C-alpha cells in the first residue's frame, strides 16, 4: 500500500479545515512512508519556521510509525539528542504534532502540524489522519 498524492491532499484538506475551525495559524505537511514530502501548506498567519517543523514532525512520525509526542515521551534528553543527531535534524523530533497514516495496519505516510500549541497541533494532525479513508491504494 502507498498513499497517493490525491490521498495526501485529502489528509491536508481535513487538517486545514480543523485548523481553520480553531483559528490556528499552522503549517501542515504530509509525507509518504519514507518521509518524503508529498504536500505542504502554510496557512495564513503561520510563522515561516513552522514549515520546517511540520515537515520534520511528519518525517519523524513516518519513521517511528507512531505519534511524535509519544515518541519523545519515553526517552530521556541525552537519548533524544543522540537520536536527533543520528537521524538528522530534519528527520526526528520529540515535539507533538506528527501522526502516522495507517491503512490496514501498515504505515503509508504521516502528517505533521506546527504553529499552534502542542495539543492543538496534535488535534489537527489526528483530524487529518482520520480523513485517510480512500487515500491509499495498493
PDB file of C-alpha atoms in Angstrom:
ATOM      1  CA  UNK A   1       0.000   0.000   0.000  1.00  0.00           C
ATOM      2  CA  UNK A   2       1.086   3.557  -0.590  1.00  0.00           C
ATOM      3  CA  UNK A   3      -0.517   6.933  -0.164  1.00  0.00           C
ATOM      4  CA  UNK A   4      -1.401   8.746  -3.365  1.00  0.00           C
ATOM      5  CA  UNK A   5      -0.996  12.464  -3.986  1.00  0.00           C
ATOM      6  CA  UNK A   6      -4.784  12.694  -4.030  1.00  0.00           C
ATOM      7  CA  UNK A   7      -4.912  10.955  -0.659  1.00  0.00           C
ATOM      8  CA  UNK A   8      -2.245  13.266   0.756  1.00  0.00           C
ATOM      9  CA  UNK A   9      -4.274  16.257  -0.415  1.00  0.00           C
ATOM     10  CA  UNK A  10      -7.395  14.865   1.309  1.00  0.00           C
ATOM     11  CA  UNK A  11      -5.446  14.459   4.563  1.00  0.00           C
ATOM     12  CA  UNK A  12      -4.103  18.014   4.266  1.00  0.00           C
ATOM     13  CA  UNK A  13      -7.567  19.433   3.480  1.00  0.00           C
ATOM     14  CA  UNK A  14      -9.140  17.785   6.534  1.00  0.00           C
ATOM     15  CA  UNK A  15      -6.341  19.059   8.762  1.00  0.00           C
ATOM     16  CA  UNK A  16      -6.597  22.568   7.293  1.00  0.00           C
ATOM     17  CA  UNK A  17     -10.344  22.590   7.946  1.00  0.00           C
ATOM     18  CA  UNK A  18      -9.755  21.573  11.567  1.00  0.00           C
ATOM     19  CA  UNK A  19      -7.095  24.282  11.915  1.00  0.00           C
ATOM     20  CA  UNK A  20      -9.336  26.951  10.434  1.00  0.00           C
ATOM     21  CA  UNK A  21     -12.202  25.899  12.717  1.00  0.00           C
ATOM     22  CA  UNK A  22      -9.961  26.628  15.693  1.00  0.00           C
ATOM     23  CA  UNK A  23      -8.363  29.713  14.085  1.00  0.00           C
ATOM     24  CA  UNK A  24      -4.932  28.049  14.245  1.00  0.00           C
ATOM     25  CA  UNK A  25      -2.217  29.515  12.011  1.00  0.00           C
ATOM     26  CA  UNK A  26      -0.220  26.368  11.238  1.00  0.00           C
ATOM     27  CA  UNK A  27       1.778  24.643   8.551  1.00  0.00           C
ATOM     28  CA  UNK A  28       0.738  21.133   7.530  1.00  0.00           C
ATOM     29  CA  UNK A  29       2.981  18.590   5.820  1.00  0.00           C
ATOM     30  CA  UNK A  30       2.085  15.142   4.502  1.00  0.00           C
ATOM     31  CA  UNK A  31       4.839  12.665   3.666  1.00  0.00           C
ATOM     32  CA  UNK A  32       4.981   9.133   2.295  1.00  0.00           C
ATOM     33  CA  UNK A  33       6.186   6.138   4.325  1.00  0.00           C
ATOM     34  CA  UNK A  34       9.803   7.064   3.567  1.00  0.00           C
ATOM     35  CA  UNK A  35       9.332  10.568   4.952  1.00  0.00           C
ATOM     36  CA  UNK A  36       9.404  12.227   1.525  1.00  0.00           C
ATOM     37  CA  UNK A  37       7.229  15.315   1.202  1.00  0.00           C
ATOM     38  CA  UNK A  38       4.036  14.920  -0.837  1.00  0.00           C
ATOM     39  CA  UNK A  39       2.086  18.077   0.024  1.00  0.00           C
ATOM     40  CA  UNK A  40       2.671  21.114   2.226  1.00  0.00           C
ATOM     41  CA  UNK A  41       0.601  24.160   3.099  1.00  0.00           C
ATOM     42  CA  UNK A  42       1.366  27.144   5.309  1.00  0.00           C
ATOM     43  CA  UNK A  43      -1.949  28.634   6.370  1.00  0.00           C
ATOM     44  CA  UNK A  44      -2.306  32.422   6.531  1.00  0.00           C
ATOM     45  CA  UNK A  45      -0.523  33.842   9.555  1.00  0.00           C
ATOM     46  CA  UNK A  46       1.654  30.778  10.219  1.00  0.00           C
ATOM     47  CA  UNK A  47       5.241  31.667  11.057  1.00  0.00           C
ATOM     48  CA  UNK A  48       7.902  30.779   8.483  1.00  0.00           C
ATOM     49  CA  UNK A  49       9.679  28.295  10.794  1.00  0.00           C
ATOM     50  CA  UNK A  50       6.523  26.165  11.038  1.00  0.00           C
ATOM     51  CA  UNK A  51       7.155  24.796   7.529  1.00  0.00           C
ATOM     52  CA  UNK A  52      10.361  23.083   8.675  1.00  0.00           C
ATOM     53  CA  UNK A  53       8.834  21.949  11.965  1.00  0.00           C
ATOM     54  CA  UNK A  54       5.733  20.422  10.332  1.00  0.00           C
ATOM     55  CA  UNK A  55       7.866  18.608   7.760  1.00  0.00           C
ATOM     56  CA  UNK A  56      10.192  17.249  10.466  1.00  0.00           C
ATOM     57  CA  UNK A  57       7.248  16.082  12.588  1.00  0.00           C
ATOM     58  CA  UNK A  58       5.769  14.244   9.598  1.00  0.00           C
ATOM     59  CA  UNK A  59       9.084  12.598   8.656  1.00  0.00           C
ATOM     60  CA  UNK A  60       9.629  11.500  12.252  1.00  0.00           C
ATOM     61  CA  UNK A  61       6.114  10.062  12.608  1.00  0.00           C
ATOM     62  CA  UNK A  62       6.577   8.110   9.369  1.00  0.00           C
ATOM     63  CA  UNK A  63       9.941   6.767  10.506  1.00  0.00           C
ATOM     64  CA  UNK A  64       8.883   5.892  14.057  1.00  0.00           C
ATOM     65  CA  UNK A  65       5.419   4.679  12.960  1.00  0.00           C
ATOM     66  CA  UNK A  66       3.863   6.484  15.931  1.00  0.00           C
ATOM     67  CA  UNK A  67       2.846   9.953  17.037  1.00  0.00           C
ATOM     68  CA  UNK A  68       5.784  12.249  17.686  1.00  0.00           C
ATOM     69  CA  UNK A  69       4.727  13.397  21.136  1.00  0.00           C
ATOM     70  CA  UNK A  70       4.572   9.769  22.220  1.00  0.00           C
ATOM     71  CA  UNK A  71       7.896   9.082  20.504  1.00  0.00           C
ATOM     72  CA  UNK A  72       9.648  11.593  22.701  1.00  0.00           C
ATOM     73  CA  UNK A  73       7.787  10.875  25.934  1.00  0.00           C
ATOM     74  CA  UNK A  74       9.539   7.608  26.681  1.00  0.00           C
ATOM     75  CA  UNK A  75      13.157   8.756  26.288  1.00  0.00           C
ATOM     76  CA  UNK A  76      15.491  10.981  28.249  1.00  0.00           C
ATOM     77  CA  UNK A  77      17.129  14.140  26.903  1.00  0.00           C
ATOM     78  CA  UNK A  78      20.573  12.658  26.113  1.00  0.00           C
ATOM     79  CA  UNK A  79      18.970   9.781  24.212  1.00  0.00           C
ATOM     80  CA  UNK A  80      16.700  12.204  22.352  1.00  0.00           C
ATOM     81  CA  UNK A  81      19.660  14.360  21.372  1.00  0.00           C
ATOM     82  CA  UNK A  82      21.553  11.270  20.223  1.00  0.00           C
ATOM     83  CA  UNK A  83      18.634  10.144  18.059  1.00  0.00           C
ATOM     84  CA  UNK A  84      18.287  13.623  16.582  1.00  0.00           C
ATOM     85  CA  UNK A  85      21.983  13.747  15.738  1.00  0.00           C
ATOM     86  CA  UNK A  86      21.982  10.249  14.234  1.00  0.00           C
ATOM     87  CA  UNK A  87      18.748  10.675  12.271  1.00  0.00           C
ATOM     88  CA  UNK A  88      19.382  14.271  11.298  1.00  0.00           C
ATOM     89  CA  UNK A  89      17.635  17.405  12.429  1.00  0.00           C
ATOM     90  CA  UNK A  90      15.152  17.151   9.566  1.00  0.00           C
ATOM     91  CA  UNK A  91      14.145  13.567  10.381  1.00  0.00           C
ATOM     92  CA  UNK A  92      13.480  13.365  14.137  1.00  0.00           C
ATOM     93  CA  UNK A  93      11.776  15.435  16.819  1.00  0.00           C
ATOM     94  CA  UNK A  94      10.056  14.674  20.133  1.00  0.00           C
ATOM     95  CA  UNK A  95       7.634  17.582  19.655  1.00  0.00           C
ATOM     96  CA  UNK A  96       3.934  16.649  19.420  1.00  0.00           C
ATOM     97  CA  UNK A  97       2.046  17.201  16.170  1.00  0.00           C
ATOM     98  CA  UNK A  98       3.253  14.348  13.967  1.00  0.00           C
ATOM     99  CA  UNK A  99       0.897  11.435  13.324  1.00  0.00           C
ATOM    100  CA  UNK A 100       1.362   8.289  11.207  1.00  0.00           C
ATOM    101  CA  UNK A 101      -1.102   7.490   8.445  1.00  0.00           C
ATOM    102  CA  UNK A 102      -2.082   3.844   8.790  1.00  0.00           C
ATOM    103  CA  UNK A 103      -4.091   1.706   6.347  1.00  0.00           C
ATOM    104  CA  UNK A 104      -4.799  -1.946   7.120  1.00  0.00           C
ATOM    105  CA  UNK A 105      -2.176  -1.870   9.867  1.00  0.00           C
ATOM    106  CA  UNK A 106       0.531  -0.526   7.557  1.00  0.00           C
ATOM    107  CA  UNK A 107       2.070   2.941   7.827  1.00  0.00           C
ATOM    108  CA  UNK A 108       1.706   4.588   4.408  1.00  0.00           C
ATOM    109  CA  UNK A 109       2.916   8.026   5.453  1.00  0.00           C
ATOM    110  CA  UNK A 110       2.453  10.691   8.088  1.00  0.00           C
ATOM    111  CA  UNK A 111       1.157  14.177   8.737  1.00  0.00           C
ATOM    112  CA  UNK A 112       2.957  16.899  10.649  1.00  0.00           C
ATOM    113  CA  UNK A 113       1.389  20.072  12.036  1.00  0.00           C
ATOM    114  CA  UNK A 114       3.234  23.014  13.601  1.00  0.00           C
ATOM    115  CA  UNK A 115       2.386  26.505  14.753  1.00  0.00           C
ATOM    116  CA  UNK A 116      -0.318  26.093  17.372  1.00  0.00           C
ATOM    117  CA  UNK A 117       0.009  24.953  20.991  1.00  0.00           C
ATOM    118  CA  UNK A 118       1.063  21.295  21.124  1.00  0.00           C
ATOM    119  CA  UNK A 119      -2.400  19.952  21.980  1.00  0.00           C
ATOM    120  CA  UNK A 120      -3.898  21.811  19.006  1.00  0.00           C
ATOM    121  CA  UNK A 121      -1.135  20.577  16.682  1.00  0.00           C
ATOM    122  CA  UNK A 122      -1.973  17.024  17.794  1.00  0.00           C
ATOM    123  CA  UNK A 123      -5.735  17.524  17.372  1.00  0.00           C
ATOM    124  CA  UNK A 124      -5.269  18.935  13.852  1.00  0.00           C
ATOM    125  CA  UNK A 125      -2.917  16.093  12.867  1.00  0.00           C
ATOM    126  CA  UNK A 126      -5.398  13.490  14.140  1.00  0.00           C
ATOM    127  CA  UNK A 127      -8.202  15.145  12.141  1.00  0.00           C
ATOM    128  CA  UNK A 128      -6.076  14.909   9.010  1.00  0.00           C
ATOM    129  CA  UNK A 129      -5.181  11.285   9.671  1.00  0.00           C
ATOM    130  CA  UNK A 130      -8.872  10.438  10.202  1.00  0.00           C
ATOM    131  CA  UNK A 131      -9.572  11.561   6.624  1.00  0.00           C
ATOM    132  CA  UNK A 132      -7.344   8.835   5.215  1.00  0.00           C
ATOM    133  CA  UNK A 133     -10.265   6.650   4.139  1.00  0.00           C
ATOM    134  CA  UNK A 134      -9.833   6.140   0.421  1.00  0.00           C
ATOM    135  CA  UNK A 135      -6.496   7.970   0.403  1.00  0.00           C
ATOM    136  CA  UNK A 136      -4.309   4.944  -0.208  1.00  0.00           C
ATOM    137  CA  UNK A 137      -4.195   2.300  -2.860  1.00  0.00           C
ATOM    138  CA  UNK A 138      -2.402  -0.976  -3.163  1.00  0.00           C
TER     139      UNK A 138
END
